[in-house]
Structure formats: C-alpha cells, structure tokens
Amino acid sequence: MASSSRSGPTFKLHPLVIVNISDHYTRVKAQTQHSVSTGTASSSLTAANGSAAPRVFGCVIGEQRGRTVEIFNSFEMILDPISQTLDRAFLEKKQELYKKVFPNFYILGWYSTGSDAEESDMQIHKALMDINESPVYVLLNPAISHAKKDLPVTIFETELHVIDGIPQLIFVRSNYAIETVEAERISVDHVAHLKPSDGGSAATQLAAHLTGIHSAIKMLNSRIRIVHQYLLAMQRGDVPLENSLLRQVSSLLRRLPAMESEKFQDDFLMEFNDTLLMTYLAMFTNCASTMNELVEKFSTIYDRHSRRGGRTSFI
C-alpha cells in the first residue's frame, strides 16, 4: 500500500459523518455483546459472529466540485459478511430517498471501521465502482489510543500500480480537512456536553472537562516546543532557512501583544466578574431552595404534632 497520495483531489470531511460512523459502530457492538451474553446469534449483517470488535459498513454522500470532494453525510448499507456482496435494492432505495431531499448529493464512496484497510475491502470498493467510478473509502479506527492526538479517521482512494507485471488497484492515503457549518458545531458541542448514561456526578463531569482542557494545553505546549526547537536548529544552521515559515511564526507572534491591551483586560475582567456573579446567584438560589424545603418539612411535622397532641411546643 502506498503511503499517501499527493496529486489527488482535496477532501473535506464533515463531523456528522464521524458521528454517524461512531454511532453505527457503538450500536452494533452493543447488540453483538448482548447477543453473546444471552447465548443468541447476532442478527446484524454488519457484525462478525461472536466478534468483540465488529466491523460496520455504510456509504458516504456529498458533493464533488472540480478537484474538491466534500463529504456531508452517510448512511448504513446492508452487506453479506460471508460473500462480501451488497444489497443493491436497499442501496438504490436509500440513494433515491436522499436525492429527493438533497438533489445535489451523490454517493461518493463508503466507510468502514478497523485499524487499517484489509484485502477484502477492495472487493467492496470495486462493487461500488458502477455507482461512482472513483469511490473514496473512509476508515474509522474505534480503538482508543491516548498517545495519538489526531482524529482516528483515514481517507483512502485507489491508484493503479503495476505489481509483478500485473496492473492492480491499491489503497493510498489521502489528506483531508474538517469542514463544519454552524448547525454541526452546535450539534457536536451538544454531544460533547451530554451527561453520562449512568447519571455521573458533577465531580465526574468536571474531571472529564478538566482532563480535556489539560490534554489541549499539553498538545499546545508540545507544538510550541517543536516550533521552538525547529527555530533554534534553523538559527544554528542545522536546517535550511525557510522564509515562508519564518513569516508565519512572525505573524503568529505579532498577535500576542494584542492580548495584553487595555481593552482586552477590561473585557476579560468584565466577563470574569459576570461569571462569578452567575455562580454566586446559582449558589444562593440553591441554598434558598434547600432552606425552603427544610421549612416546609418542619411545618408539616409541626402541624401533624399539633393535631395529635394539641398546641404544645415541638421539640
């Protein structure tokens, strides 16, 4: 497999596709584990029998304008895991329904899950070539790796290479960029702030929030160190001088003094004070509500005692 494709089209991937693939994988995995625990066979066509990490398959749709391919959405597809054949009737029906709502959307390729492209994936890829002569392959790696900070998503396209005198199609990695619209940003932010299904405490949610901030700061620190070390090596003459990179670094550094302006300090302090005020108001409201509940309970008990024993002092 070639390492990457540098002359291919420009790919833009929307977060909705990643959310859909992740949701598809989570549902199939939960159904598979439930079937194994109850001793029944899994009815999903996208999961391997008894597999702890099933693979899921679907199609990605979007638009292609010249050399720019923008992947907007995705939907599941029915695949026979043994013969690796697609349900054409289901695929054509889904495509027809999407064309009614999004007339400019076309099937651009397909998606799956796994750590890397497999040999059997080429058979599915070729089966979609009658719909799109050059389909794309979006692969999501569901394995969690805390050492990697990039998105576990890889986009493949195919190239024709001559291997041992035989022309063969092989998968090559392509670069992509994340493209979002306002509705997607709101949705992703809402998903990121969802509470755990087990009703996790506020401390648990705060710990998860702080962990995310810590990871972001740690990543920023590592990137700044890399740039600093590269500039030092450039100053020593260990690496050739790149004026374009120096201009980018200079442009970035020129933004820093604006952070120390008087207007920034005033706006920051105003927002900080407003946040503290809202926190104090929430705390006072919570205390008043608790005190009100206590008074109501005390009054209820006192009334019951008065009705039973007359108007005597309640101890």
Coordinates of C-alpha atoms in Angstrom, one line a residue:
M1 CA 0.0 0.0 0.0
A2 CA 1.4 3.4 -0.9
S3 CA 1.9 5.8 1.9
S4 CA 0.0 8.8 0.6
S5 CA -1.5 10.4 -2.5
R6 CA -0.2 13.9 -3.2
S7 CA -1.8 14.6 -6.5
G8 CA -5.3 13.6 -5.7
P9 CA -8.4 15.7 -5.0
T10 CA -8.9 17.8 -1.9
F11 CA -11.2 16.1 0.6
K12 CA -13.4 17.9 3.1
L13 CA -15.0 15.8 5.8
H14 CA -17.9 17.0 8.0
P15 CA -18.2 16.0 11.7
L16 CA -21.6 14.5 11.0
V17 CA -20.0 11.6 9.1
I18 CA -17.7 10.8 12.0
V19 CA -20.6 10.9 14.5
N20 CA -22.7 8.6 12.3
I21 CA -20.0 6.0 11.9
S22 CA -19.2 6.1 15.6
D23 CA -22.9 5.7 16.5
H24 CA -23.3 2.9 14.0
Y25 CA -20.3 1.0 15.4
T26 CA -21.4 1.6 19.0
R27 CA -24.9 0.2 18.3
V28 CA -23.7 -2.9 16.5
K29 CA -21.1 -3.6 19.2
A30 CA -23.7 -3.3 22.0
Q31 CA -26.1 -5.6 20.1
T32 CA -23.3 -8.1 19.5
Q33 CA -22.3 -8.2 23.1
H34 CA -25.9 -8.5 24.2
S35 CA -26.4 -11.4 21.8
V36 CA -23.3 -13.2 23.1
S37 CA -24.2 -12.7 26.7
T38 CA -27.7 -14.1 26.2
G39 CA -26.5 -17.0 24.1
T40 CA -28.3 -16.0 20.9
A41 CA -26.8 -15.4 17.5
S42 CA -26.4 -11.8 16.2
S43 CA -28.9 -10.8 13.6
S44 CA -26.8 -7.9 12.3
L45 CA -25.3 -8.4 8.9
T46 CA -22.5 -6.0 9.6
A47 CA -21.1 -7.8 12.6
A48 CA -18.9 -10.9 12.6
N49 CA -20.3 -13.8 14.6
G50 CA -19.1 -13.7 18.1
S51 CA -16.6 -10.9 17.4
A52 CA -15.8 -8.5 20.2
A53 CA -15.0 -5.7 17.7
P54 CA -17.4 -6.0 14.8
R55 CA -16.9 -4.0 11.6
V56 CA -19.6 -1.8 10.2
F57 CA -20.2 -0.7 6.6
G58 CA -22.0 2.2 5.0
C59 CA -22.0 4.8 2.2
V60 CA -20.8 8.4 2.3
I61 CA -22.6 11.0 0.3
G62 CA -21.8 14.6 -0.6
E63 CA -20.7 16.8 -3.5
Q64 CA -17.8 17.0 -5.8
R65 CA -16.9 20.4 -7.4
G66 CA -13.9 20.0 -9.6
R67 CA -11.0 18.7 -7.6
T68 CA -12.8 19.3 -4.2
V69 CA -14.7 16.4 -2.7
E70 CA -16.9 17.4 0.3
I71 CA -18.4 14.6 2.3
F72 CA -21.5 15.8 4.1
N73 CA -23.4 12.7 5.4
S74 CA -23.5 8.9 5.5
F75 CA -25.9 6.1 5.8
E76 CA -25.7 2.4 6.6
M77 CA -25.7 -0.3 3.9
I78 CA -26.5 -4.0 4.1
L79 CA -23.6 -6.3 3.4
D80 CA -23.3 -10.0 3.5
P81 CA -20.2 -10.7 5.6
I82 CA -19.5 -14.0 4.0
S83 CA -19.8 -13.3 0.3
Q84 CA -19.0 -9.5 0.7
T85 CA -21.9 -8.6 -1.6
L86 CA -24.1 -5.5 -1.3
D87 CA -27.8 -5.3 -1.1
R88 CA -28.3 -3.4 -4.4
A89 CA -32.1 -2.8 -3.9
F90 CA -31.5 -1.3 -0.5
L91 CA -28.7 0.9 -1.7
E92 CA -30.7 2.2 -4.7
K93 CA -33.7 2.9 -2.4
K94 CA -31.6 4.9 0.0
Q95 CA -30.0 6.8 -2.8
E96 CA -33.4 7.7 -4.2
L97 CA -34.7 8.9 -0.9
Y98 CA -31.6 11.1 -0.4
K99 CA -31.9 12.6 -3.9
K100 CA -35.5 13.8 -3.0
V101 CA -34.2 15.8 -0.1
F102 CA -30.7 16.6 -1.3
P103 CA -30.7 16.7 -5.1
N104 CA -27.0 17.7 -5.2
F105 CA -25.8 14.8 -3.1
Y106 CA -24.2 11.8 -4.7
I107 CA -22.7 8.6 -3.3
L108 CA -19.0 9.4 -3.1
G109 CA -17.9 6.1 -1.6
W110 CA -18.2 4.0 1.5
Y111 CA -17.0 3.7 5.1
S112 CA -15.9 1.0 7.5
T113 CA -14.2 0.5 10.8
G114 CA -10.8 -1.0 11.6
S115 CA -7.2 -0.2 12.2
D116 CA -6.2 -0.4 8.5
A117 CA -7.6 -1.3 5.1
E118 CA -7.9 -5.1 4.6
E119 CA -7.6 -7.1 1.4
S120 CA -11.3 -7.9 1.4
D121 CA -12.1 -4.2 1.4
M122 CA -11.0 -4.0 -2.2
Q123 CA -13.9 -6.3 -3.3
I124 CA -16.4 -3.9 -1.7
H125 CA -14.6 -1.0 -3.2
K126 CA -14.8 -2.4 -6.7
A127 CA -18.5 -3.3 -6.2
L128 CA -19.3 0.5 -5.8
M129 CA -17.4 1.5 -9.0
D130 CA -20.5 1.1 -11.1
I131 CA -22.1 3.9 -9.0
N132 CA -19.0 6.1 -8.7
E133 CA -16.1 5.3 -10.9
S134 CA -13.6 6.6 -8.3
P135 CA -15.1 6.0 -4.9
V136 CA -13.5 7.1 -1.6
Y137 CA -13.0 4.9 1.4
V138 CA -13.4 6.4 4.9
L139 CA -12.0 4.3 7.6
L140 CA -12.6 4.9 11.3
N141 CA -10.4 3.3 13.9
P142 CA -12.5 2.6 17.0
A143 CA -9.5 1.6 19.2
I144 CA -8.8 4.3 21.8
S145 CA -5.2 5.5 21.8
H146 CA -4.3 8.2 24.3
A147 CA -0.9 8.7 22.7
K148 CA -2.4 9.8 19.4
K149 CA -4.0 13.3 19.3
D150 CA -5.2 13.2 15.7
L151 CA -8.6 12.1 14.6
P152 CA -8.7 8.3 14.1
V153 CA -10.1 8.7 10.6
T154 CA -8.3 7.9 7.3
I155 CA -9.5 8.5 3.8
F156 CA -8.3 6.2 1.1
E157 CA -8.5 6.5 -2.7
T158 CA -7.3 4.0 -5.2
E159 CA -4.4 4.1 -7.7
L160 CA -3.5 1.7 -10.4
H161 CA 0.0 0.2 -9.8
V162 CA 1.9 -2.4 -11.8
I163 CA 3.0 -5.2 -9.4
D164 CA 5.0 -8.1 -10.8
G165 CA 3.9 -7.1 -14.3
I166 CA 0.2 -7.2 -13.3
P167 CA -1.8 -3.9 -13.0
Q168 CA -3.6 -3.8 -9.6
L169 CA -5.6 -1.3 -7.7
I170 CA -4.2 -0.4 -4.3
F171 CA -5.4 1.9 -1.5
V172 CA -3.5 5.1 -0.9
R173 CA -4.0 7.5 2.0
S174 CA -5.2 11.0 1.2
N175 CA -5.1 14.2 3.2
Y176 CA -8.3 15.8 4.3
A177 CA -9.6 18.8 6.3
I178 CA -12.5 19.0 8.7
E179 CA -15.3 21.3 7.3
T180 CA -18.1 22.4 9.6
V181 CA -21.2 24.6 9.3
E182 CA -23.0 26.4 12.2
A183 CA -25.6 23.6 12.8
E184 CA -22.9 21.0 13.0
R185 CA -20.8 23.0 15.5
I186 CA -23.9 23.3 17.8
S187 CA -24.7 19.6 17.5
V188 CA -21.1 18.5 18.2
D189 CA -20.9 20.8 21.2
H190 CA -24.2 19.4 22.5
V191 CA -23.0 15.8 22.1
A192 CA -19.7 16.7 23.8
H193 CA -21.6 18.0 26.8
L194 CA -24.0 15.1 27.2
K195 CA -24.2 13.6 30.7
P196 CA -23.1 10.0 31.2
S197 CA -25.8 7.4 30.8
D198 CA -25.2 6.3 34.4
G199 CA -26.0 9.8 35.7
G200 CA -22.5 10.7 36.6
S201 CA -21.9 13.2 39.3
A202 CA -20.9 16.8 38.8
A203 CA -17.4 15.8 40.0
T204 CA -17.1 13.2 37.3
Q205 CA -18.2 15.7 34.6
L206 CA -15.8 18.3 35.9
A207 CA -13.0 15.8 35.9
A208 CA -13.7 14.9 32.3
H209 CA -13.9 18.6 31.4
L210 CA -10.6 19.4 33.1
T211 CA -9.0 16.3 31.5
G212 CA -10.0 17.6 28.1
I213 CA -8.6 21.1 28.8
H214 CA -5.4 19.5 30.2
S215 CA -4.9 17.5 27.0
A216 CA -5.5 20.5 24.8
I217 CA -2.9 22.6 26.8
K218 CA -0.5 19.7 26.7
M219 CA -0.8 19.4 22.9
L220 CA -0.4 23.2 22.5
N221 CA 2.8 23.0 24.7
S222 CA 4.2 20.2 22.6
R223 CA 3.5 22.0 19.3
I224 CA 5.2 25.2 20.7
R225 CA 8.2 23.2 21.8
I226 CA 8.5 21.7 18.3
V227 CA 8.4 25.1 16.6
H228 CA 10.9 26.5 19.2
Q229 CA 13.3 23.6 18.6
Y230 CA 13.0 24.0 14.8
L231 CA 13.8 27.7 15.0
L232 CA 16.8 27.0 17.2
A233 CA 18.0 24.4 14.7
M234 CA 17.5 27.0 11.9
Q235 CA 19.4 29.6 13.8
R236 CA 22.4 27.2 14.3
G237 CA 22.3 26.3 10.6
D238 CA 21.4 22.6 11.1
V239 CA 18.3 23.0 8.8
P240 CA 18.0 25.3 5.8
L241 CA 16.4 28.7 6.2
E242 CA 12.7 28.8 5.2
N243 CA 11.4 32.4 4.8
S244 CA 7.7 31.3 4.5
L245 CA 7.8 29.5 7.8
L246 CA 9.5 32.5 9.5
R247 CA 6.8 34.8 8.1
Q248 CA 4.1 32.5 9.6
V249 CA 5.8 32.5 13.0
S250 CA 6.3 36.2 12.9
S251 CA 2.6 36.7 12.0
L252 CA 1.7 34.5 15.0
L253 CA 3.9 36.4 17.4
R254 CA 2.5 39.7 16.3
R255 CA -0.9 38.7 17.6
L256 CA 0.4 38.2 21.1
P257 CA 0.7 41.9 22.2
A258 CA -2.9 42.4 21.4
M259 CA -3.7 40.0 24.2
E260 CA -2.2 42.5 26.7
S261 CA -4.2 45.5 25.5
E262 CA -6.3 47.5 27.9
K263 CA -9.5 46.7 26.1
F264 CA -8.7 43.0 26.3
Q265 CA -8.1 43.3 30.1
D266 CA -11.4 45.2 30.6
D267 CA -13.4 42.8 28.6
F268 CA -11.8 39.8 30.3
L269 CA -12.4 41.2 33.8
M270 CA -16.0 42.1 32.9
E271 CA -16.7 38.5 31.6
F272 CA -14.9 37.1 34.6
N273 CA -16.9 39.1 37.1
D274 CA -20.2 38.2 35.3
T275 CA -19.3 34.5 35.5
L276 CA -18.6 34.8 39.2
L277 CA -21.8 36.7 39.7
M278 CA -23.8 34.0 37.9
T279 CA -22.0 31.4 40.1
Y280 CA -22.9 33.2 43.3
L281 CA -26.5 33.6 42.2
A282 CA -26.8 29.9 41.4
M283 CA -25.4 29.1 44.8
F284 CA -27.7 31.4 46.6
T285 CA -30.7 30.0 44.6
N286 CA -29.7 26.5 45.5
C287 CA -29.3 27.4 49.2
A288 CA -32.7 29.2 49.3
S289 CA -34.4 26.2 47.6
T290 CA -32.8 23.9 50.2
M291 CA -33.9 26.1 53.0
N292 CA -37.4 26.4 51.6
E293 CA -37.7 22.6 51.5
L294 CA -36.5 22.3 55.1
V295 CA -39.0 24.9 56.3
E296 CA -41.8 23.0 54.5
K297 CA -40.8 19.7 56.1
F298 CA -40.6 21.4 59.5
S299 CA -44.1 23.0 59.1
T300 CA -45.6 19.7 58.0
I301 CA -44.2 17.8 61.0
Y302 CA -45.2 20.6 63.4
D303 CA -48.8 20.6 62.1
R304 CA -49.2 16.8 62.5
H305 CA -47.9 17.0 66.0
S306 CA -50.3 19.9 66.9
R307 CA -53.3 18.0 65.6
R308 CA -52.4 14.9 67.6
G309 CA -51.3 16.4 71.0
G310 CA -52.8 19.9 71.0
R311 CA -50.8 23.1 70.6
T312 CA -47.7 22.2 72.6
S313 CA -44.2 23.2 71.9
F314 CA -42.5 21.0 69.3
I315 CA -39.1 19.6 70.4

